[in-house]
Amino acid sequence: MMEEEKRKLSSEAMESISERLCMMDNLYFPRALLPIATNPSERKVVLLDLLSRDPAVFLERYGSKLTAEELQAFDMLKDDYEINWHLKHIQSVTSPTLEQLKSRSLVVKNRRWAYMNKLIREGEYFSEDAMREREPYLHHEYVGKFQDHIGRSMARPGERWSETLMRRAEEAMLVAKIRGEQRRLGVDEREWVGNERSNKEQEEEEEEEEEEEEEEEEEEEEEEKPDVEAKGVSCSSEVTLDDHIKARDDIPPASTEHVEAPALSAAEMQDQMDQFTYLMHQKFLSGEDQEHLDYSKIDEDETLDDHWMREANYDAEEKYFAED
């Protein structure tokens, strides 16, 4: 009888804890208890009942919500293995030691690695289109500037017109992001994504203007030819000089036009893509994808431990047999 009483929290502690927690919004309750936990007074009754019946389960559900002073009330129950485990776990999360921080960092790293491998197997998150959507400028620098930008806006076989329009709108947004980053970094405007076509058109216009000028010069020369012939042999040296001048003018000037990115072979393109993918993997592992993923769920997912522990055991076995 005395032993059973020692295993219970004091009534004052249970009253204080349940009184504070019952006022919290969005406090977790199992689905079966939701109908009888609709207001603070009903929630308090449920919490008091659980505290008195099973403090270990109470700690599992609500331990992270308790203050340090409230957790001290459970010290009298440390002889219970399950309660003691929960108290240590809560302490490692709320006030971790240096060793616990190192251990936690390793666990998080391994869980993210396991989850990344899962995403790679599924194929969507680390597909080229998905990675380009997340990091359009980085994709452009490693891969995009060697690809055909115009082709991305073309209609695809079997695609509805509404889908084509939607994809073009999305493409325009990505191009705007890339150009914004290029502007911020001070990239020459001729190098901006989407300017390739206008540069080409400008070059064609300049070529047409040069051809028109050459035609006009030839017409003027044809008109002056009879006068030169009438002057006879004395002007032969002038004609020769004109020929030299024309020959000199025909030499094309040094090119100052925009130099397009060289075309890459399939192997070179694959190498660029591999480098880009590697960077995206590192960004994921370092926690830079928080805009697209909930890292807290990944870092707390104990089911991911099975994956990296199997990998660790396999590596250990490989090393063992290799040493033999």
Tab-separated table of C-alpha atoms in Angstrom:
chain	number	residue	atom	x	y	z
A	1	MET	CA	0.000	0.000	0.000
A	2	MET	CA	2.812	2.378	0.961
A	3	GLU	CA	4.718	1.431	-2.209
A	4	GLU	CA	1.693	2.252	-4.384
A	5	GLU	CA	1.308	5.652	-2.712
A	6	LYS	CA	4.972	6.446	-3.317
A	7	ARG	CA	4.482	5.807	-7.021
A	8	LYS	CA	1.901	8.559	-7.321
A	9	LEU	CA	2.486	12.251	-7.771
A	10	SER	CA	1.294	14.542	-5.054
A	11	SER	CA	-2.264	15.778	-5.530
A	12	GLU	CA	-0.982	19.358	-5.518
A	13	ALA	CA	1.418	18.634	-8.416
A	14	MET	CA	-1.229	16.828	-10.441
A	15	GLU	CA	-3.717	19.628	-9.872
A	16	SER	CA	-1.238	22.334	-10.870
A	17	ILE	CA	-0.006	20.535	-14.008
A	18	SER	CA	-3.463	19.597	-15.301
A	19	GLU	CA	-4.815	23.091	-14.540
A	20	ARG	CA	-2.131	24.734	-16.689
A	21	LEU	CA	-2.185	22.261	-19.574
A	22	CYS	CA	-5.971	22.188	-19.934
A	23	MET	CA	-5.896	25.878	-20.933
A	24	MET	CA	-3.534	25.241	-23.874
A	25	ASP	CA	-4.892	25.467	-27.393
A	26	ASN	CA	-4.412	22.502	-29.741
A	27	LEU	CA	-3.282	20.194	-26.931
A	28	TYR	CA	-3.103	16.625	-28.217
A	29	PHE	CA	-5.763	14.095	-27.233
A	30	PRO	CA	-6.375	10.659	-28.746
A	31	ARG	CA	-9.289	10.594	-31.151
A	32	ALA	CA	-11.376	8.435	-28.803
A	33	LEU	CA	-11.147	11.112	-26.094
A	34	LEU	CA	-11.924	14.136	-28.267
A	35	PRO	CA	-15.711	14.018	-27.630
A	36	ILE	CA	-15.121	14.294	-23.856
A	37	ALA	CA	-12.347	16.916	-24.054
A	38	THR	CA	-14.090	19.815	-25.751
A	39	ASN	CA	-13.497	22.494	-23.078
A	40	PRO	CA	-10.875	23.233	-20.371
A	41	SER	CA	-12.816	21.617	-17.518
A	42	GLU	CA	-13.316	18.370	-19.460
A	43	ARG	CA	-9.675	18.378	-20.593
A	44	LYS	CA	-8.543	18.803	-16.986
A	45	VAL	CA	-10.508	15.719	-15.902
A	46	VAL	CA	-8.898	13.656	-18.701
A	47	LEU	CA	-5.412	14.897	-17.802
A	48	LEU	CA	-5.862	14.198	-14.092
A	49	ASP	CA	-7.087	10.701	-14.837
A	50	LEU	CA	-4.064	9.917	-17.035
A	51	LEU	CA	-1.635	11.411	-14.501
A	52	SER	CA	-2.950	9.198	-11.729
A	53	ARG	CA	-3.258	6.019	-13.856
A	54	ASP	CA	-0.161	6.097	-16.102
A	55	PRO	CA	2.403	8.883	-15.550
A	56	ALA	CA	4.756	7.274	-18.108
A	57	VAL	CA	2.218	7.722	-20.919
A	58	PHE	CA	1.507	11.217	-19.635
A	59	LEU	CA	5.201	12.088	-19.995
A	60	GLU	CA	5.306	10.580	-23.462
A	61	ARG	CA	2.375	12.751	-24.607
A	62	TYR	CA	2.906	15.973	-22.679
A	63	GLY	CA	6.448	15.871	-21.276
A	64	SER	CA	7.690	18.471	-23.765
A	65	LYS	CA	4.998	20.895	-22.487
A	66	LEU	CA	6.111	20.716	-18.843
A	67	THR	CA	8.347	23.250	-17.093
A	68	ALA	CA	11.544	22.244	-15.260
A	69	GLU	CA	9.762	22.640	-11.924
A	70	GLU	CA	6.878	20.438	-13.046
A	71	LEU	CA	9.298	17.755	-14.257
A	72	GLN	CA	10.957	17.690	-10.831
A	73	ALA	CA	7.677	16.429	-9.398
A	74	PHE	CA	8.295	13.158	-11.281
A	75	ASP	CA	11.688	12.552	-9.605
A	76	MET	CA	10.045	10.388	-6.930
A	77	LEU	CA	9.043	7.975	-9.737
A	78	LYS	CA	12.516	7.523	-11.241
A	79	ASP	CA	12.703	3.942	-10.031
A	80	ASP	CA	10.235	3.097	-12.763
A	81	TYR	CA	12.347	2.316	-15.856
A	82	GLU	CA	9.844	3.751	-18.363
A	83	ILE	CA	9.330	6.990	-16.430
A	84	ASN	CA	13.077	7.398	-15.955
A	85	TRP	CA	13.652	6.897	-19.690
A	86	HIS	CA	11.127	9.595	-20.567
A	87	LEU	CA	12.626	12.033	-18.045
A	88	LYS	CA	16.123	11.504	-19.488
A	89	HIS	CA	14.827	11.902	-23.005
A	90	ILE	CA	13.057	15.167	-22.151
A	91	GLN	CA	16.200	16.429	-20.412
A	92	SER	CA	18.344	15.562	-23.468
A	93	VAL	CA	16.025	17.668	-25.621
A	94	THR	CA	15.471	20.643	-23.310
A	95	SER	CA	18.923	20.829	-21.605
A	96	PRO	CA	21.323	18.610	-23.534
A	97	THR	CA	24.935	18.048	-22.496
A	98	LEU	CA	27.783	18.543	-24.993
A	99	GLU	CA	27.975	14.798	-25.541
A	100	GLN	CA	24.218	14.613	-26.112
A	101	LEU	CA	24.430	17.486	-28.586
A	102	LYS	CA	27.108	15.639	-30.578
A	103	SER	CA	25.074	12.445	-30.496
A	104	ARG	CA	21.938	14.305	-31.540
A	105	SER	CA	23.780	15.987	-34.418
A	106	LEU	CA	24.950	12.611	-35.712
A	107	VAL	CA	21.449	11.139	-35.466
A	108	VAL	CA	19.952	14.102	-37.362
A	109	LYS	CA	22.630	13.865	-40.038
A	110	ASN	CA	21.988	10.149	-40.545
A	111	ARG	CA	18.218	10.585	-40.632
A	112	ARG	CA	18.469	13.303	-43.275
A	113	TRP	CA	20.810	11.104	-45.280
A	114	ALA	CA	18.307	8.238	-45.093
A	115	TYR	CA	15.416	10.505	-46.081
A	116	MET	CA	17.415	11.947	-48.969
A	117	ASN	CA	18.045	8.441	-50.302
A	118	LYS	CA	14.311	7.804	-50.062
A	119	LEU	CA	13.602	10.953	-52.092
A	120	ILE	CA	16.208	9.944	-54.684
A	121	ARG	CA	14.574	6.534	-55.098
A	122	GLU	CA	11.130	8.119	-55.521
A	123	GLY	CA	12.574	10.284	-58.290
A	124	GLU	CA	10.423	13.421	-58.051
A	125	TYR	CA	12.096	15.739	-55.540
A	126	PHE	CA	15.543	15.478	-57.119
A	127	SER	CA	14.352	15.430	-60.733
A	128	GLU	CA	15.855	18.157	-62.937
A	129	ASP	CA	12.569	20.074	-63.252
A	130	ALA	CA	11.929	20.014	-59.493
A	131	MET	CA	15.479	21.110	-58.649
A	132	ARG	CA	15.330	23.877	-61.274
A	133	GLU	CA	12.101	25.133	-59.748
A	134	ARG	CA	13.737	25.336	-56.309
A	135	GLU	CA	17.046	26.818	-57.503
A	136	PRO	CA	16.554	28.333	-60.986
A	137	TYR	CA	19.728	30.436	-61.043
A	138	LEU	CA	21.981	27.618	-59.824
A	139	HIS	CA	20.490	25.328	-62.473
A	140	HIS	CA	21.084	27.986	-65.134
A	141	GLU	CA	24.746	28.382	-64.214
A	142	TYR	CA	25.498	24.660	-64.259
A	143	VAL	CA	23.075	23.317	-66.875
A	144	GLY	CA	20.490	25.754	-68.206
A	145	LYS	CA	22.774	28.080	-70.160
A	146	PHE	CA	23.863	25.125	-72.293
A	147	GLN	CA	20.262	24.150	-73.085
A	148	ASP	CA	17.664	25.455	-75.545
A	149	HIS	CA	15.554	27.993	-73.620
A	150	ILE	CA	13.076	28.490	-76.458
A	151	GLY	CA	12.232	24.790	-76.511
A	152	ARG	CA	10.990	24.956	-72.908
A	153	SER	CA	8.046	27.116	-74.024
A	154	MET	CA	7.081	24.982	-77.003
A	155	ALA	CA	3.951	22.816	-76.905
A	156	ARG	CA	4.667	19.178	-76.073
A	157	PRO	CA	3.075	16.110	-77.710
A	158	GLY	CA	-0.238	15.201	-76.088
A	159	GLU	CA	-0.280	18.375	-73.995
A	160	ARG	CA	-3.454	20.425	-73.699
A	161	TRP	CA	-3.329	24.069	-74.677
A	162	SER	CA	-4.246	25.104	-71.122
A	163	GLU	CA	-1.345	23.010	-69.809
A	164	THR	CA	1.007	24.647	-72.305
A	165	LEU	CA	-0.107	28.112	-71.187
A	166	MET	CA	0.305	27.180	-67.536
A	167	ARG	CA	3.794	25.808	-68.167
A	168	ARG	CA	4.747	28.947	-70.113
A	169	ALA	CA	3.591	31.120	-67.211
A	170	GLU	CA	5.660	29.044	-64.787
A	171	GLU	CA	8.648	29.236	-67.145
A	172	ALA	CA	8.316	33.020	-67.330
A	173	MET	CA	8.413	33.204	-63.536
A	174	LEU	CA	11.576	31.081	-63.395
A	175	VAL	CA	13.249	33.179	-66.086
A	176	ALA	CA	12.339	36.324	-64.132
A	177	LYS	CA	13.988	34.864	-61.014
A	178	ILE	CA	17.141	34.008	-62.966
A	179	ARG	CA	17.310	37.477	-64.529
A	180	GLY	CA	16.737	39.073	-61.133
A	181	GLU	CA	19.701	37.176	-59.699
A	182	GLN	CA	21.828	38.041	-62.741
A	183	ARG	CA	20.923	41.713	-62.300
A	184	ARG	CA	21.803	41.549	-58.605
A	185	LEU	CA	25.192	39.989	-59.386
A	186	GLY	CA	25.972	42.577	-62.062
A	187	VAL	CA	26.006	40.153	-64.993
A	188	ASP	CA	26.326	41.810	-68.430
A	189	GLU	CA	22.802	42.304	-69.780
A	190	ARG	CA	23.782	40.540	-73.003
A	191	GLU	CA	24.408	37.423	-70.919
A	192	TRP	CA	20.972	37.436	-69.275
A	193	VAL	CA	18.798	34.410	-69.840
A	194	GLY	CA	16.249	35.052	-72.581
A	195	ASN	CA	18.446	37.626	-74.346
A	196	GLU	CA	19.999	35.025	-76.660
A	197	ARG	CA	17.270	35.444	-79.233
A	198	SER	CA	17.364	39.253	-79.226
A	199	ASN	CA	21.162	39.156	-79.562
A	200	LYS	CA	20.873	36.883	-82.571
A	201	GLU	CA	18.245	39.120	-84.163
A	202	GLN	CA	20.464	42.159	-83.565
A	203	GLU	CA	23.400	40.377	-85.205
A	204	GLU	CA	21.249	39.525	-88.227
A	205	GLU	CA	20.123	43.160	-88.523
A	206	GLU	CA	23.744	44.354	-88.393
A	207	GLU	CA	24.702	41.851	-91.108
A	208	GLU	CA	21.857	43.096	-93.316
A	209	GLU	CA	22.962	46.707	-92.826
A	210	GLU	CA	26.552	45.798	-93.775
A	211	GLU	CA	25.340	44.025	-96.924
A	212	GLU	CA	23.259	47.064	-97.915
A	213	GLU	CA	26.271	49.360	-97.429
A	214	GLU	CA	28.443	47.080	-99.568
A	215	GLU	CA	25.822	47.062	-102.325
A	216	GLU	CA	25.644	50.886	-102.262
A	217	GLU	CA	29.436	51.127	-102.488
A	218	GLU	CA	29.487	48.746	-105.447
A	219	GLU	CA	26.828	50.802	-107.228
A	220	GLU	CA	28.829	53.998	-106.667
A	221	GLU	CA	31.947	52.326	-108.063
A	222	GLU	CA	30.051	51.186	-111.142
A	223	GLU	CA	28.894	54.768	-111.747
A	224	GLU	CA	32.477	56.159	-111.424
A	225	LYS	CA	34.006	53.509	-113.742
A	226	PRO	CA	33.324	55.302	-117.104
A	227	ASP	CA	35.056	58.471	-115.869
A	228	VAL	CA	38.106	56.499	-114.869
A	229	GLU	CA	38.324	54.750	-118.263
A	230	ALA	CA	38.048	58.113	-120.064
A	231	LYS	CA	41.121	59.426	-118.299
A	232	GLY	CA	43.254	56.653	-119.817
A	233	VAL	CA	46.414	55.054	-118.584
A	234	SER	CA	47.414	57.909	-116.283
A	235	CYS	CA	44.703	56.874	-113.820
A	236	SER	CA	45.674	53.206	-113.719
A	237	SER	CA	47.647	53.714	-110.534
A	238	GLU	CA	44.585	55.285	-108.849
A	239	VAL	CA	42.449	52.303	-109.792
A	240	THR	CA	45.029	50.011	-108.265
A	241	LEU	CA	45.018	52.075	-105.090
A	242	ASP	CA	41.214	51.899	-104.932
A	243	ASP	CA	41.450	48.145	-105.282
A	244	HIS	CA	43.832	48.007	-102.327
A	245	ILE	CA	41.522	50.183	-100.252
A	246	LYS	CA	38.526	48.001	-101.116
A	247	ALA	CA	40.465	44.852	-100.297
A	248	ARG	CA	41.438	46.347	-96.963
A	249	ASP	CA	37.847	47.349	-96.206
A	250	ASP	CA	36.674	43.824	-97.006
A	251	ILE	CA	38.720	42.421	-94.123
A	252	PRO	CA	36.214	41.807	-91.294
A	253	PRO	CA	36.894	43.788	-88.103
A	254	ALA	CA	37.641	42.047	-84.824
A	255	SER	CA	34.391	40.655	-83.451
A	256	THR	CA	32.842	42.448	-80.484
A	257	GLU	CA	29.613	40.481	-80.572
A	258	HIS	CA	28.234	38.417	-77.697
A	259	VAL	CA	29.933	35.024	-77.502
A	260	GLU	CA	27.405	32.302	-76.805
A	261	ALA	CA	28.117	29.447	-74.428
A	262	PRO	CA	29.822	26.597	-76.300
A	263	ALA	CA	27.795	23.488	-77.053
A	264	LEU	CA	28.692	20.604	-74.750
A	265	SER	CA	28.888	16.928	-75.544
A	266	ALA	CA	26.493	14.496	-73.851
A	267	ALA	CA	29.233	13.433	-71.427
A	268	GLU	CA	30.062	17.047	-70.545
A	269	MET	CA	26.375	17.879	-70.018
A	270	GLN	CA	26.025	14.867	-67.723
A	271	ASP	CA	29.054	16.040	-65.735
A	272	GLN	CA	27.463	19.495	-65.334
A	273	MET	CA	24.208	17.888	-64.235
A	274	ASP	CA	26.033	15.676	-61.718
A	275	GLN	CA	27.727	18.726	-60.190
A	276	PHE	CA	24.412	20.567	-59.927
A	277	THR	CA	22.698	17.531	-58.361
A	278	TYR	CA	25.526	17.129	-55.839
A	279	LEU	CA	25.089	20.743	-54.720
A	280	MET	CA	21.337	20.218	-54.342
A	281	HIS	CA	21.990	17.134	-52.195
A	282	GLN	CA	24.320	19.147	-49.957
A	283	LYS	CA	21.768	21.948	-49.631
A	284	PHE	CA	19.173	19.423	-48.492
A	285	LEU	CA	21.488	17.809	-45.930
A	286	SER	CA	22.537	21.178	-44.492
A	287	GLY	CA	18.908	22.195	-43.884
A	288	GLU	CA	18.573	24.820	-46.618
A	289	ASP	CA	15.359	23.317	-48.035
A	290	GLN	CA	13.190	24.405	-45.095
A	291	GLU	CA	10.978	26.322	-47.524
A	292	HIS	CA	10.035	23.053	-49.209
A	293	LEU	CA	10.276	20.457	-46.392
A	294	ASP	CA	9.483	20.149	-42.686
A	295	TYR	CA	12.877	19.226	-41.226
A	296	SER	CA	11.429	18.727	-37.746
A	297	LYS	CA	9.462	15.715	-38.978
A	298	ILE	CA	12.538	14.270	-40.690
A	299	ASP	CA	14.856	14.878	-37.727
A	300	GLU	CA	12.404	13.281	-35.277
A	301	ASP	CA	11.481	10.288	-37.456
A	302	GLU	CA	12.897	7.267	-35.631
A	303	THR	CA	11.855	4.924	-38.452
A	304	LEU	CA	14.674	6.412	-40.541
A	305	ASP	CA	17.192	4.972	-38.072
A	306	ASP	CA	16.572	1.486	-39.463
A	307	HIS	CA	17.920	2.588	-42.844
A	308	TRP	CA	21.198	4.161	-41.740
A	309	MET	CA	21.826	1.492	-39.092
A	310	ARG	CA	21.577	-1.182	-41.797
A	311	GLU	CA	23.995	0.873	-43.891
A	312	ALA	CA	26.386	1.209	-40.943
A	313	ASN	CA	26.267	-2.528	-40.207
A	314	TYR	CA	26.867	-3.321	-43.870
A	315	ASP	CA	29.881	-0.971	-43.983
A	316	ALA	CA	31.265	-2.535	-40.804
A	317	GLU	CA	30.939	-6.024	-42.295
A	318	GLU	CA	32.625	-4.907	-45.508
A	319	LYS	CA	35.507	-3.424	-43.526
A	320	TYR	CA	35.823	-6.577	-41.393
A	321	PHE	CA	36.038	-8.927	-44.383
A	322	ALA	CA	38.344	-6.552	-46.241
A	323	GLU	CA	40.819	-6.647	-43.316
A	324	ASP	CA	40.771	-10.430	-43.337
